[in-house]
Amino acid sequence: MSQIIGTLGFPFITLVFYGWLLFEFKKAIKRSSLEASQQRKIFNRILIALIAWAVFVSGWSLSGMMQNFDRFPFNVAPVILIPFIGIVLFTFSTTAKEILLQLKPEAIIRIQFFRFFVELIIWALFLQKLLPIQMTFEGRNLDIISGISAPLIAWLLANQKISKTVVIVWNIACLGLLINIVTVAILSMPTPAQYFFNEPYNTAVAKFPYVFLPAFLVPLAYMLHFFSIRQMLIRK
């Protein structure tokens, strides 16, 4: 069972939670002041971009190029930099502002619950000796706190029991937890920058389908934080 969860977990979570985000986006776009043709164009572009990214990431990992750690950081750079740059540019665009004004704040935060399931899959991969212990919640990965706390923060926000400042602080704190585990993951790879030398080294995330973790799920986490923070800043 743990092998099935470890193998199919990341793609499954990607489909479910990106699907959820797209559903929320579609509702927000329809509520916006944008013309119907422009609404369809925006949604279709987002969908095409996600599909194209999935094709590229799958091809990059299956080609073996990403597993060539002798070429670090160039083997992992596309998977890390492309989504980051794209998300930052989109977050601060006028289109995103229009959508975020129509998107329920608690909806963005609620989706962060996916990180709870991510941690369970990482644990399953550790049990299969595919990932090192420091990448689990038993080691140096506390990101499960983000996933567990997300439904509570979403509920408190929806019922107006917390301020925008509290939401921003929560987002920043959870971004810190995300940066921590990403750093641990990089320092566990067989590169000149390696700090953790206990086996197994962190090479599984460069293989298909585990590549969906750095290519889709990590970007989903910080994208939702960026959206939430900007939303808190632009809402009256």
C-alpha positions as CSV (number, residue, x, y, z in Angstrom):
1,M,0.0,0.0,0.0
2,S,2.8,2.5,0.9
3,Q,4.4,1.8,-2.4
4,I,1.2,2.6,-4.3
5,I,0.7,5.8,-2.3
6,G,4.4,6.8,-2.8
7,T,4.2,6.2,-6.5
8,L,0.9,7.7,-7.4
9,G,0.5,10.2,-4.5
10,F,2.1,13.3,-5.9
11,P,0.3,13.2,-9.4
12,F,-3.0,12.4,-7.7
13,I,-2.7,15.3,-5.2
14,T,-1.7,17.6,-8.1
15,L,-4.8,16.7,-10.1
16,V,-7.2,17.0,-7.2
17,F,-5.9,20.3,-5.7
18,Y,-5.0,22.1,-8.9
19,G,-8.5,21.1,-10.0
20,W,-9.9,22.6,-6.9
21,L,-7.9,25.8,-7.5
22,L,-9.1,26.0,-11.1
23,F,-12.7,25.5,-9.9
24,E,-12.3,28.5,-7.5
25,F,-10.6,30.5,-10.2
26,K,-13.4,29.9,-12.7
27,K,-16.0,31.1,-10.2
28,A,-14.0,34.2,-9.4
29,I,-13.4,35.0,-13.1
30,K,-17.1,34.7,-13.8
31,R,-17.8,37.2,-11.0
32,S,-15.3,39.7,-12.3
33,S,-16.1,42.7,-14.5
34,L,-14.2,41.1,-17.4
35,E,-16.0,40.4,-20.7
36,A,-17.1,36.9,-21.3
37,S,-14.6,36.3,-24.2
38,Q,-11.8,37.6,-22.0
39,Q,-12.9,35.4,-19.1
40,R,-12.7,32.3,-21.4
41,K,-9.3,33.4,-22.8
42,I,-7.8,33.8,-19.3
43,F,-9.1,30.5,-18.0
44,N,-8.0,28.6,-21.2
45,R,-4.5,30.1,-21.0
46,I,-4.1,29.0,-17.4
47,L,-5.2,25.5,-18.3
48,I,-3.0,25.3,-21.3
49,A,0.0,26.6,-19.3
50,L,-0.5,23.8,-16.7
51,I,-0.8,21.1,-19.3
52,A,2.3,22.3,-21.2
53,W,4.2,22.4,-17.9
54,A,3.2,18.9,-17.0
55,V,4.4,17.7,-20.5
56,F,7.7,19.5,-20.1
57,V,8.4,18.3,-16.6
58,S,7.5,14.7,-17.4
59,G,9.7,14.8,-20.5
60,W,12.6,16.4,-18.6
61,S,12.5,13.9,-15.8
62,L,12.0,10.8,-18.0
63,S,14.9,11.9,-20.2
64,G,17.3,11.5,-17.3
65,M,18.6,15.0,-17.6
66,M,17.2,16.0,-14.2
67,Q,19.0,13.1,-12.5
68,N,22.4,14.2,-13.7
69,F,23.5,15.9,-10.5
70,D,27.0,16.4,-11.9
71,R,25.3,19.3,-13.8
72,F,23.8,20.8,-10.6
73,P,22.2,23.3,-10.4
74,F,21.3,23.2,-14.1
75,N,19.6,19.9,-13.9
76,V,17.0,21.2,-11.4
77,A,17.0,24.9,-12.3
78,P,14.2,24.7,-15.0
79,V,11.8,22.9,-12.5
80,I,12.5,25.5,-9.8
81,L,12.9,28.8,-11.7
82,I,10.2,28.6,-14.4
83,P,7.2,28.2,-12.1
84,F,8.6,30.7,-9.6
85,I,9.1,33.4,-12.2
86,G,5.7,32.7,-13.8
87,I,3.9,32.8,-10.5
88,V,5.5,36.0,-9.4
89,L,4.7,37.7,-12.7
90,F,1.1,36.5,-12.6
91,T,0.5,37.4,-8.9
92,F,1.4,41.0,-9.5
93,S,-0.5,41.3,-12.8
94,T,-3.7,43.3,-13.2
95,T,-5.5,40.1,-14.3
96,A,-4.6,38.4,-11.0
97,K,-5.7,41.5,-9.1
98,E,-9.1,41.3,-10.8
99,I,-9.5,37.6,-10.0
100,L,-8.2,37.9,-6.4
101,L,-10.7,40.6,-5.6
102,Q,-13.5,38.1,-6.5
103,L,-12.0,35.1,-4.9
104,K,-13.0,34.2,-1.4
105,P,-10.0,34.6,0.9
106,E,-10.8,31.5,2.9
107,A,-10.9,29.4,-0.3
108,I,-7.2,30.2,-1.1
109,I,-6.2,29.2,2.4
110,R,-8.3,26.1,2.6
111,I,-6.6,24.5,-0.4
112,Q,-3.3,24.6,1.6
113,F,-4.6,21.5,3.4
114,F,-3.0,19.5,0.6
115,R,0.3,19.9,2.4
116,F,-0.9,17.5,5.1
117,F,-1.2,14.7,2.5
118,V,2.1,15.7,0.9
119,E,3.8,15.0,4.2
120,L,2.2,11.6,4.5
121,I,3.5,10.7,1.0
122,I,7.0,11.9,1.9
123,W,6.8,9.6,4.9
124,A,5.7,6.7,2.7
125,L,8.7,7.3,0.5
126,F,11.0,7.4,3.5
127,L,9.6,4.0,4.5
128,Q,10.5,2.8,1.0
129,K,14.0,4.1,1.5
130,L,13.6,6.6,-1.3
131,L,13.9,9.8,0.7
132,P,16.1,10.6,3.8
133,I,14.5,11.0,7.3
134,Q,15.4,14.7,7.5
135,M,12.8,15.4,4.8
136,T,10.0,13.9,6.9
137,F,8.1,15.3,9.9
138,E,10.2,13.0,12.1
139,G,13.2,14.9,10.9
140,R,13.5,18.5,9.9
141,N,10.3,19.0,8.0
142,L,7.7,20.9,10.0
143,D,5.6,21.8,6.9
144,I,2.8,19.5,8.1
145,I,1.9,22.3,10.5
146,S,1.0,24.5,7.5
147,G,-1.4,21.8,6.2
148,I,-3.0,21.1,9.6
149,S,-3.5,24.8,10.4
150,A,-4.9,25.8,7.0
151,P,-8.5,24.7,7.6
152,L,-8.6,26.4,11.0
153,I,-7.2,29.7,9.6
154,A,-9.7,29.5,6.8
155,W,-12.6,28.9,9.2
156,L,-11.5,31.8,11.5
157,L,-11.2,34.1,8.5
158,A,-14.5,33.1,7.0
159,N,-16.2,33.9,10.3
160,Q,-14.3,37.2,10.8
161,K,-12.6,36.0,13.9
162,I,-9.1,37.0,12.8
163,S,-7.7,40.1,11.1
164,K,-5.9,40.5,7.8
165,T,-2.7,41.0,9.8
166,V,-3.0,37.6,11.4
167,V,-3.6,36.0,8.0
168,I,-0.5,37.7,6.6
169,V,1.6,36.6,9.5
170,W,0.4,33.0,9.1
171,N,1.2,33.1,5.4
172,I,4.7,34.4,6.1
173,A,5.3,31.8,8.9
174,C,4.2,29.0,6.6
175,L,6.4,30.3,3.8
176,G,9.3,30.0,6.3
177,L,8.4,26.4,6.9
178,L,8.3,25.8,3.1
179,I,11.7,27.5,2.6
180,N,13.1,25.3,5.4
181,I,12.1,22.0,3.8
182,V,13.1,23.1,0.3
183,T,16.6,24.0,1.7
184,V,16.8,20.7,3.5
185,A,15.9,18.9,0.3
186,I,18.5,20.7,-1.7
187,L,21.2,20.1,0.9
188,S,20.3,16.4,0.8
189,M,21.1,16.0,-2.9
190,P,24.4,14.6,-4.1
191,T,25.9,17.9,-5.1
192,P,28.9,20.1,-4.0
193,A,26.5,21.9,-1.7
194,Q,25.5,18.7,0.1
195,Y,25.2,18.9,3.9
196,F,23.3,15.8,4.8
197,F,25.1,12.6,3.9
198,N,22.9,10.0,5.3
199,E,21.4,7.7,2.7
200,P,19.3,7.6,0.7
201,Y,20.3,10.9,-0.9
202,N,17.5,13.1,-2.2
203,T,17.5,12.0,-5.8
204,A,14.0,10.5,-6.1
205,V,12.4,13.9,-6.7
206,A,14.3,14.1,-10.0
207,K,12.5,11.0,-11.3
208,F,9.0,10.6,-12.7
209,P,6.4,10.7,-11.1
210,Y,8.1,12.1,-7.9
211,V,9.1,15.2,-9.8
212,F,5.6,16.4,-9.4
213,L,6.6,17.4,-5.8
214,P,9.1,20.1,-6.8
215,A,7.4,20.9,-10.1
216,F,3.8,21.3,-9.0
217,L,3.2,20.9,-5.3
218,V,5.9,23.2,-3.9
219,P,4.9,25.9,-6.4
220,L,1.3,25.4,-5.4
221,A,2.2,26.1,-1.8
222,Y,4.0,29.3,-2.3
223,M,1.6,30.5,-5.1
224,L,-1.3,30.2,-2.6
225,H,0.7,32.2,-0.1
226,F,1.5,34.9,-2.6
227,F,-2.2,35.0,-3.6
228,S,-3.4,35.2,-0.1
229,I,-0.9,37.9,1.0
230,R,-1.6,40.1,-2.1
231,Q,-5.3,39.6,-1.5
232,M,-5.1,40.8,2.1
233,L,-3.2,43.9,0.9
234,I,-5.6,44.9,-1.9
235,R,-8.9,44.1,-0.1
236,K,-10.5,47.0,1.8
